[in-house]
Tab-separated table of C-alpha atoms and ligand atoms in Angstrom:
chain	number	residue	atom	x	y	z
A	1	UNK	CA	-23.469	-3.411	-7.312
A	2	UNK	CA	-22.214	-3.894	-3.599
A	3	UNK	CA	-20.808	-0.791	-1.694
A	4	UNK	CA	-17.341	-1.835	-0.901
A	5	UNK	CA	-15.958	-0.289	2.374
A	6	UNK	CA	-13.577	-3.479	2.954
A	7	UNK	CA	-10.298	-1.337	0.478
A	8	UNK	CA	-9.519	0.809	-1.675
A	9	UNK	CA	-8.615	-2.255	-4.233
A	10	UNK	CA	-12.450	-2.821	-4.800
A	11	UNK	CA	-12.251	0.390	-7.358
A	12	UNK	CA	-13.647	-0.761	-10.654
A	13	UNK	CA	-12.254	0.792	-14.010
A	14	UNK	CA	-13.163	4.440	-14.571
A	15	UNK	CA	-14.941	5.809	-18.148
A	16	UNK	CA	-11.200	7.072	-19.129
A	17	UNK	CA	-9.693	3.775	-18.370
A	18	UNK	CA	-11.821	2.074	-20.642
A	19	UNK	CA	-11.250	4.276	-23.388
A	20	UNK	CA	-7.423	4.436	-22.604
A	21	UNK	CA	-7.003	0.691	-23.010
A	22	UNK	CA	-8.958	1.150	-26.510
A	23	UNK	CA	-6.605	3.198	-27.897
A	24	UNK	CA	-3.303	1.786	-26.142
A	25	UNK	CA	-0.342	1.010	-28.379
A	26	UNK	CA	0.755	-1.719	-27.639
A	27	UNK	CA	3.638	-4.378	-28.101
A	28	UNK	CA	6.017	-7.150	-26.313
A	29	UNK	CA	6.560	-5.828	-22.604
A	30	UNK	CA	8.605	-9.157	-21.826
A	31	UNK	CA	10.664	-7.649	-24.600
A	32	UNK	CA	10.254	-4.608	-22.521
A	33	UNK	CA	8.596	-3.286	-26.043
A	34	UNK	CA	5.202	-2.323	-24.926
A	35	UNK	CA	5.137	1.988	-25.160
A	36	UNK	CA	2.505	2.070	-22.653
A	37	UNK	CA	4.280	0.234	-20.287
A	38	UNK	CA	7.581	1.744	-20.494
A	39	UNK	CA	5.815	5.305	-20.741
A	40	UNK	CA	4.273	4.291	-16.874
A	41	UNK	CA	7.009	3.085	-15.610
A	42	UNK	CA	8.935	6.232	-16.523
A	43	UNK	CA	6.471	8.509	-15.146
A	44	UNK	CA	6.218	6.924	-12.048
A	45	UNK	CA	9.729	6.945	-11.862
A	46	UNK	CA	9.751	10.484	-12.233
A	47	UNK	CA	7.023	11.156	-9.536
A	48	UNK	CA	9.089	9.299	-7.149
A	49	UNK	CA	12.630	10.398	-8.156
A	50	UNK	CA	14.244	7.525	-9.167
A	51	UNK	CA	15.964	6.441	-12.013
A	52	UNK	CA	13.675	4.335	-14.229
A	53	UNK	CA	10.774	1.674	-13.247
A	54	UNK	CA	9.376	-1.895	-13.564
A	55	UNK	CA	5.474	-2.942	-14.010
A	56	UNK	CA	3.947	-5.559	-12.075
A	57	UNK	CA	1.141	-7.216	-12.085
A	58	UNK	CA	0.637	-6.799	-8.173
A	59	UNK	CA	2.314	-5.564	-5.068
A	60	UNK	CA	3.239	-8.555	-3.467
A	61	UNK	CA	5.171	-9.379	-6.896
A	62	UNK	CA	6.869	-6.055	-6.686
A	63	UNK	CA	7.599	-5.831	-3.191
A	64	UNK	CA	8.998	-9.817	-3.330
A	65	UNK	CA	11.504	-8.860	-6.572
A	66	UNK	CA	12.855	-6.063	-4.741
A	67	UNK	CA	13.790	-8.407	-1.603
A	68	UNK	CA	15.059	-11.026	-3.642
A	69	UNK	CA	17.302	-8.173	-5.822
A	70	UNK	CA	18.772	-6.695	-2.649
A	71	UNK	CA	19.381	-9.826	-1.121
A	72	UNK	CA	20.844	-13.169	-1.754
A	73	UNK	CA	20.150	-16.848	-0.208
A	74	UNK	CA	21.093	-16.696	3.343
A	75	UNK	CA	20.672	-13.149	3.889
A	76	UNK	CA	18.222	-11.185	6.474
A	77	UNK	CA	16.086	-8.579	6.188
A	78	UNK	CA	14.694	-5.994	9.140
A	79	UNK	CA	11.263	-4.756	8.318
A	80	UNK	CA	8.173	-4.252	10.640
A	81	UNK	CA	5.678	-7.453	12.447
A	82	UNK	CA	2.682	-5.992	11.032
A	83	UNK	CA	4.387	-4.859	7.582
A	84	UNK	CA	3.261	-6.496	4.628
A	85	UNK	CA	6.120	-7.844	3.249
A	86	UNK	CA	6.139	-9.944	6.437
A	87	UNK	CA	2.629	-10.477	7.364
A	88	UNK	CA	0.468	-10.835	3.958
A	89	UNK	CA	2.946	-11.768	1.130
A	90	UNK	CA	3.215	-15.780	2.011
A	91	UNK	CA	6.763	-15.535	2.887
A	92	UNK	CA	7.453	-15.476	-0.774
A	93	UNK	CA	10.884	-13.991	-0.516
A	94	UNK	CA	11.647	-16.630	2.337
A	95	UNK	CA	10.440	-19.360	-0.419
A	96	UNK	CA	11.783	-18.396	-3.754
A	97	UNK	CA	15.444	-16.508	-2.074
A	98	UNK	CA	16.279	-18.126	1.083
A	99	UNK	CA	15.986	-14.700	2.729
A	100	UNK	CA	15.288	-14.429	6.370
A	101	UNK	CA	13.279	-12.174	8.338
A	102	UNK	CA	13.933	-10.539	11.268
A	103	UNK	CA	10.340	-8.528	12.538
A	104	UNK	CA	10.631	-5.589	14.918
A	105	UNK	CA	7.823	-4.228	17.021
A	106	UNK	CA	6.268	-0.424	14.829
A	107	UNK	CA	6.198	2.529	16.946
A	108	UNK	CA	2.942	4.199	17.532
A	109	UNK	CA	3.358	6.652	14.294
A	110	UNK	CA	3.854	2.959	12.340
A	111	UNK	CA	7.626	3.498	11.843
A	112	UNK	CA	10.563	1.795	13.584
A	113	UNK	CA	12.815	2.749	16.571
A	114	UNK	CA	15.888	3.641	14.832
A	115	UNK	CA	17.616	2.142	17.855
A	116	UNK	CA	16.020	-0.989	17.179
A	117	UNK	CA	17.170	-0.894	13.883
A	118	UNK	CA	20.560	-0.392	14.826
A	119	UNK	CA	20.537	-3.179	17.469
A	120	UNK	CA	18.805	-5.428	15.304
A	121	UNK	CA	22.070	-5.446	12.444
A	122	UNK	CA	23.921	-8.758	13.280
A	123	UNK	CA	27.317	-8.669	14.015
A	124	UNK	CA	29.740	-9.613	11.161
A	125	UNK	CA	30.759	-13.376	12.151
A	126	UNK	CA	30.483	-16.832	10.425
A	127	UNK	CA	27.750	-17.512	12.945
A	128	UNK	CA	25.297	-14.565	12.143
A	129	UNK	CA	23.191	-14.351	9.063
A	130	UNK	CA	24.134	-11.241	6.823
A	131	UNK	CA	22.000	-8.000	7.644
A	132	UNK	CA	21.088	-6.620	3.905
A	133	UNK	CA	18.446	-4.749	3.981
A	134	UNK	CA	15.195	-2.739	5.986
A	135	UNK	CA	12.029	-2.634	4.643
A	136	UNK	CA	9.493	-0.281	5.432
A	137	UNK	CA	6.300	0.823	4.548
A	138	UNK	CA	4.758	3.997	4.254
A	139	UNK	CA	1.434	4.450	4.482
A	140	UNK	CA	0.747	1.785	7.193
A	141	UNK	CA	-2.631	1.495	8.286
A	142	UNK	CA	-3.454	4.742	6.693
A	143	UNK	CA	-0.399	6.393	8.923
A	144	UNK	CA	2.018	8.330	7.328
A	145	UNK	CA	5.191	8.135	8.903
A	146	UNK	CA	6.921	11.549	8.872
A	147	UNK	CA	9.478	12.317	6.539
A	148	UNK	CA	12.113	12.794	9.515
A	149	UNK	CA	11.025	9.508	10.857
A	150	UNK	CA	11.787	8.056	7.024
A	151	UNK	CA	14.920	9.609	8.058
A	152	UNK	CA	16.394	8.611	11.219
A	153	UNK	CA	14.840	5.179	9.920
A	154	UNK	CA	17.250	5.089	6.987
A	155	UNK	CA	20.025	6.788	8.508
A	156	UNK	CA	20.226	3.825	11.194
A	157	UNK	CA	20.281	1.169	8.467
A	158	UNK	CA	22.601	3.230	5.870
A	159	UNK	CA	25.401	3.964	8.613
A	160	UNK	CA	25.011	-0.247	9.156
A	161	UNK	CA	25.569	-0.977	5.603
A	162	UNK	CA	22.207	-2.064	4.743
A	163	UNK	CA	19.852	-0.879	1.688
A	164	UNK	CA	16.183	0.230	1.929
A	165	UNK	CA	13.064	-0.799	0.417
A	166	UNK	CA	10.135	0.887	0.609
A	167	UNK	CA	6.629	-0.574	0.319
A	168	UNK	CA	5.281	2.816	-0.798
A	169	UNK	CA	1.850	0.915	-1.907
A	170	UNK	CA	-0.117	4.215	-0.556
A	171	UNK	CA	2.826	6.596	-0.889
A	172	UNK	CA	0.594	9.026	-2.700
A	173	UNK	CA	-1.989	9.226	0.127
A	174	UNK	CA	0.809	9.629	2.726
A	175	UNK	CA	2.689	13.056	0.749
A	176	UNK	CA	-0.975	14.084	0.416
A	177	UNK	CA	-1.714	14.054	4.574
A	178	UNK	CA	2.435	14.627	5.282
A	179	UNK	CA	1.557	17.438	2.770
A	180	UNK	CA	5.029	16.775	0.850
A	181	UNK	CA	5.986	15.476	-2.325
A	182	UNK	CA	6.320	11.670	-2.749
A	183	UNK	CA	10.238	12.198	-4.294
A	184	UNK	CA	11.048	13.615	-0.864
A	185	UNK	CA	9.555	10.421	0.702
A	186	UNK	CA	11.115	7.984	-1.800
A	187	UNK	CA	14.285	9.459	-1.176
A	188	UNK	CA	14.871	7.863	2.162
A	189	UNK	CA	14.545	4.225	-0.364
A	190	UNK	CA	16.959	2.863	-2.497
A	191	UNK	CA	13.950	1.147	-4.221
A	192	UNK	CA	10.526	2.192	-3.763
A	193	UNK	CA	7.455	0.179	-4.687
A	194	UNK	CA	4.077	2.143	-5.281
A	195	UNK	CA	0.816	0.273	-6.041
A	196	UNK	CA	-1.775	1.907	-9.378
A	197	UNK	CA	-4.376	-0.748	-8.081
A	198	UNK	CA	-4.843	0.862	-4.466
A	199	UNK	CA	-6.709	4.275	-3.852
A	200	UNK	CA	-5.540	5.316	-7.501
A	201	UNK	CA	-8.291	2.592	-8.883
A	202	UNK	CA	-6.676	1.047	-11.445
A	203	UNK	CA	-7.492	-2.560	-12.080
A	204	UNK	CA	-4.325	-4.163	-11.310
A	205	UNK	CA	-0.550	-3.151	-11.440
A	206	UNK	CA	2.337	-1.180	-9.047
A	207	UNK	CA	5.622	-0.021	-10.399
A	208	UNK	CA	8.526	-0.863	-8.756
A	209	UNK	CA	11.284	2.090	-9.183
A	210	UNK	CA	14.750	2.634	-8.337
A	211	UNK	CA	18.237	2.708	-10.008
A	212	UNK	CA	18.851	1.171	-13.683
A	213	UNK	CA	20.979	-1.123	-12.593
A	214	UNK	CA	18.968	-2.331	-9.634
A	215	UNK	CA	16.129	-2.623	-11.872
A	216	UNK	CA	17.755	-4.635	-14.532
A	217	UNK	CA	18.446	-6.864	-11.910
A	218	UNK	CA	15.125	-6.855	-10.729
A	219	UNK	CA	13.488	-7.554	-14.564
A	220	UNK	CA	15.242	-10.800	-14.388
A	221	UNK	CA	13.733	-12.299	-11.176
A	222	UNK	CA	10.484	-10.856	-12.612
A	223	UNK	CA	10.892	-13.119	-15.385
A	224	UNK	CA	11.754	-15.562	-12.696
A	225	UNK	CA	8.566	-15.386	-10.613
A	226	UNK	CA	6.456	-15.412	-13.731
A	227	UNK	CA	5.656	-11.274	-13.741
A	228	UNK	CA	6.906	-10.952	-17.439
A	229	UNK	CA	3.672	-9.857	-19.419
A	230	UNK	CA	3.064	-9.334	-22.957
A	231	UNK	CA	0.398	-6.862	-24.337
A	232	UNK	CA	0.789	-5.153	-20.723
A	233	UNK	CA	0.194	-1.642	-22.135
A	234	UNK	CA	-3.982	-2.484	-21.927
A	235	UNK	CA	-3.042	-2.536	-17.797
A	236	UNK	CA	-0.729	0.446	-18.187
A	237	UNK	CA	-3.336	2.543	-19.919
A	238	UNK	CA	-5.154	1.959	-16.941
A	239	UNK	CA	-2.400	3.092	-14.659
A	240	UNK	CA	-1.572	6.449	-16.299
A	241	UNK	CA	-5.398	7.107	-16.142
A	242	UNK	CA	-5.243	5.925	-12.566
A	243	UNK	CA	-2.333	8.455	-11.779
A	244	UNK	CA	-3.855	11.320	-13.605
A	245	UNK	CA	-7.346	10.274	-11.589
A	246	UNK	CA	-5.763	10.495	-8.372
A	247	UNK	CA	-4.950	14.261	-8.194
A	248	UNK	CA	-8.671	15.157	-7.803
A	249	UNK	CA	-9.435	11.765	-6.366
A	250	UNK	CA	-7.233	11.331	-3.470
A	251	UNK	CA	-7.564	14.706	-1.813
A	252	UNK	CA	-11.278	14.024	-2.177
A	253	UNK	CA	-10.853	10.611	-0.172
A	254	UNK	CA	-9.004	11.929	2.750
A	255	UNK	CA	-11.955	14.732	3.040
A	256	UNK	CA	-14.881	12.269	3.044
A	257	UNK	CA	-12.624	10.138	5.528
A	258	UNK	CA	-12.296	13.237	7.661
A	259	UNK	CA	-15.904	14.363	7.409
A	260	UNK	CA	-17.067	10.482	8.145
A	261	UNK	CA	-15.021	10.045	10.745
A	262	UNK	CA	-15.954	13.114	12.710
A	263	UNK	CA	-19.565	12.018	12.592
A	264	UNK	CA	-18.550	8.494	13.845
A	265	UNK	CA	-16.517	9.874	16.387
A	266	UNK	CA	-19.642	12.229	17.564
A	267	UNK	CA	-21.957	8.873	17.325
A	268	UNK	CA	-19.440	7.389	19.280
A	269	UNK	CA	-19.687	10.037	21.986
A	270	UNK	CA	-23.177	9.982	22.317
A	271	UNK	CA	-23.118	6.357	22.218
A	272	UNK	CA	-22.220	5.472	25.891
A	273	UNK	CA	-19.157	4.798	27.659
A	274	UNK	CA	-17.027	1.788	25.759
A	275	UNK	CA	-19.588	1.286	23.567
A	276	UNK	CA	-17.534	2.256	20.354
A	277	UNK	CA	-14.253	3.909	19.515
A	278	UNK	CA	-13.326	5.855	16.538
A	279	UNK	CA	-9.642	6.101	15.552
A	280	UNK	CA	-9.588	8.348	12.074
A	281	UNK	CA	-6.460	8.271	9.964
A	282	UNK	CA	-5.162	11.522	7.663
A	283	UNK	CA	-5.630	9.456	5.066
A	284	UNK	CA	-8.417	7.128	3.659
A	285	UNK	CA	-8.641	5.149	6.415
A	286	UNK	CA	-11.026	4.783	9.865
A	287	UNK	CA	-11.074	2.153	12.685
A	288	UNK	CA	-13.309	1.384	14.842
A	289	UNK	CA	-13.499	-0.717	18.025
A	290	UNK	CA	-16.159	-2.752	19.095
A	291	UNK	CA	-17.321	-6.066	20.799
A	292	UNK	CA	-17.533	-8.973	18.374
A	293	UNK	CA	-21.008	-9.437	18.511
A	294	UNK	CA	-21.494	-5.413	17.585
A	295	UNK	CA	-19.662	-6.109	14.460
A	296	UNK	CA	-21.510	-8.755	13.647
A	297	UNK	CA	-24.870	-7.127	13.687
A	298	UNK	CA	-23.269	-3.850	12.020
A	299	UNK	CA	-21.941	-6.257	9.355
A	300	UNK	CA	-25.049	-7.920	8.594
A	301	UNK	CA	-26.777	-4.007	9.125
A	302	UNK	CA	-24.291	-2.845	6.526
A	303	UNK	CA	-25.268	-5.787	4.129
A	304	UNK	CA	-29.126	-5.066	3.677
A	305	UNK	CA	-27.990	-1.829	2.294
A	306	UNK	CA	-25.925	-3.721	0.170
A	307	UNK	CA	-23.169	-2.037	1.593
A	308	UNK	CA	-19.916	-4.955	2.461
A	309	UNK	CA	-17.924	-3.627	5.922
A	310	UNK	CA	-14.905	-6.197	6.902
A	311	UNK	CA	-15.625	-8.673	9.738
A	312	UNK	CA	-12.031	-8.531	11.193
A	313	UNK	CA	-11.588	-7.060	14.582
A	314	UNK	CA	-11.375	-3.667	14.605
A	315	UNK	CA	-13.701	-2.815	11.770
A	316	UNK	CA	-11.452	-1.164	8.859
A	317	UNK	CA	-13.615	1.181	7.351
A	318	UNK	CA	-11.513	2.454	3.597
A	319	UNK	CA	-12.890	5.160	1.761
A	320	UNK	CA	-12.382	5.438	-2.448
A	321	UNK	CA	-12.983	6.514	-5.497
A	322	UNK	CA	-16.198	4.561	-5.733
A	323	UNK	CA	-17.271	5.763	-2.571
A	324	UNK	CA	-19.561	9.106	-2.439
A	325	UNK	CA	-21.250	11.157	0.165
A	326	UNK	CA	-24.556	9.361	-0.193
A	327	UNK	CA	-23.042	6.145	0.847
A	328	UNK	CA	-21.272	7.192	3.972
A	329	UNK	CA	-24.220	9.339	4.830
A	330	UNK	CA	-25.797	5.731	4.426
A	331	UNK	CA	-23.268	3.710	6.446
A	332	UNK	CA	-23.643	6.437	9.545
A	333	UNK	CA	-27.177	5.689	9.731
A	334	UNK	CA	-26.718	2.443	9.935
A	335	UNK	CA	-24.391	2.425	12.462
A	336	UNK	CA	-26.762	5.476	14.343
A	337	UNK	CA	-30.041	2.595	13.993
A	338	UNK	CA	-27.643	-0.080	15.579
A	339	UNK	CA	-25.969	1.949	18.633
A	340	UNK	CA	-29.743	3.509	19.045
A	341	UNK	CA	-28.100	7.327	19.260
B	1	LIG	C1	-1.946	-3.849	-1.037
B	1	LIG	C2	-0.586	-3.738	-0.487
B	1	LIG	C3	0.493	-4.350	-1.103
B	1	LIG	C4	0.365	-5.162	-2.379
B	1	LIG	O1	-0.690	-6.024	-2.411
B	1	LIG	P1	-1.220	-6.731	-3.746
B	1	LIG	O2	-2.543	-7.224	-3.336
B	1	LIG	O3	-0.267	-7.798	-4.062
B	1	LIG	O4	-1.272	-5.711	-4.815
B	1	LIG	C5	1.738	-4.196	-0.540
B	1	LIG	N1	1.903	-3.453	0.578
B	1	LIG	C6	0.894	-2.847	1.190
B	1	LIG	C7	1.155	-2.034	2.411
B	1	LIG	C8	-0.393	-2.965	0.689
B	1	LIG	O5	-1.404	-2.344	1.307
């Protein structure tokens, strides 16, 4: 099998998961009737502090039902230009809500000037589109943003009226490196949407959490967008696995990410002036810049060790579960033969 270093979505279903989905019950989750679903949704719920849960087949789904639940037709929505919701999600709450964007520049820690935030809220006249809500994300490119940034983020759009969303997709990894709990980071969000099928290695599925109401609300545009499943429980099993997994597996990521990207960054210094640069994350991610034609060769380096790096500018190295020592040990020496150090 190729070594994945392209994200931590490559993950393919652990021993436990298999045997979890074999002895699932199961039943009607569109009837909201499936145990293993409803169990899942509740416990994620509980890890983040919010009321009760939703289970979706993916995180764009998620992240687009929360949009659509805060907002209606005609509204706007602040969130970041490199955010998800705005960059890699097709516009889909622009498409199926008639909800606007409005994109702000992210501060170097991958949060938002409060300020910004502030200044962004339209004024209240029939000319102006209606602010609703802010969106962030937390982790974003393997950043955490603090938990006072969270803060001073929310605050901003709160005192203005609007709700928040949070694309928590990696909150997990970021209470791991902000060394927190992920309630205290969810509790900046009205609604907070956390992905299984990320470094947690399930198969497929996020939970979308918040209050009962709000999440009533948000079952119906599920239904809507085509995210009502039946026998969903086989998925679920996978989740709690996933969630159970991550406790040993996650710290164990963001070690092998720091201990790689050390020994890139040394590689890097010995490598000449310009040659390279190493930016490593606290959590499961590493970047590296390099020319184009550096990347190429690296790629195609990586690829007769049937190893699979990303050919997007920089290079996005993501450590997971499926990743071990032997394989970065691997990936350094092929990036040692190319840069001849
Ligand atoms: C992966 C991801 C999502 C959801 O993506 P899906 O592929 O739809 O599961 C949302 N937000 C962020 C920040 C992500 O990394």
């Amino acid at each position: 099998m190729l070594v994945d270093f392209r994200s931590d979505t490559a993950t393919r279903p652990s021993a436990a998961m298999y045997a979890a989905m074999q002895s699932a019950t199961l039943g009607d989750d569109c009837k909201h009737e499936d145990p293993s679903v409803t169990q899942l949704e509740q416990e994620v719920a509980d890890l983040l502090g919010k009321e009760t849960g939703l289970f979706f087949p993916s995180g764009t789904q998620s992240n687009c039902t929360a949009l659509l639940t805060h907002c209606r037709s005609g509204d706007e929505l602040i969130t970041g230009e490199t955010y998800h919701v705005y960059r890699y999600e097709g516009g889909g709450a622009s498409a199926f809500g008639g909800i606007s964007f409005r994109p702000l520049p992210l501060e170097p820690d991958g949060g938002l000037n409060p300020q910004a935030i502030t200044a962004a809220v339209r004024p209240d006249e029939d000319t102006s589109p209606i602010s609703r809500l802010l969106t962030l994300e937390n982790t974003t490119d393997g950043k955490p943003v603090s938990l006072d940034g969270m803060g001073a983020m929310a605050q901003a759009a709160r005192s203005a009226g609007l709700a928040v969303h949070l694309d928590g997709a990696r909150i997990l990894n970021a209470a791991l490196a902000l060394n927190t709990t992920p309630d205290q980071i969810a509790s900046h969000a009205d609604s907070v949407s956390m992905c299984l099928s990320k470094g947690l290695g399930a198969p497929v599925g996020t939970v979308l959490t918040g209050e009962r109401d709000f999440i009533r609300l948000a079952s119906r545009w599920r239904r809507k967008l085509g995210g009502g499943m039946r026998q969903a429980g086989l998925l679920a099993a996978c989740g709690k696995v996933a969630l159970q997994e991550s406790k040993t597996n996650l710290p164990r990521d963001h070690q092998r990410t720091a201990h790689f990207g050390k020994a890139l960054a040394e590689l890097a210094a010995n490598a000449g002036q310009g040659r390279l640069s190493i930016s490593v994350t606290p959590t499961n991610m590493i970047f590296v810049e390099t020319s184009r034609q550096d990347l190429d060769s690296l790629c195609a380096k990586a690829k007769e060790q049937n190893m699979l790096l990303s050919d997007k500018m920089p290079l996005r190295i993501v450590l997971h579960r499926d990743l071990t020592d032997a394989h970065t040990e691997t990936l350094l020496s092929v990036f040692a033969e190319h840069y001849g150090v």
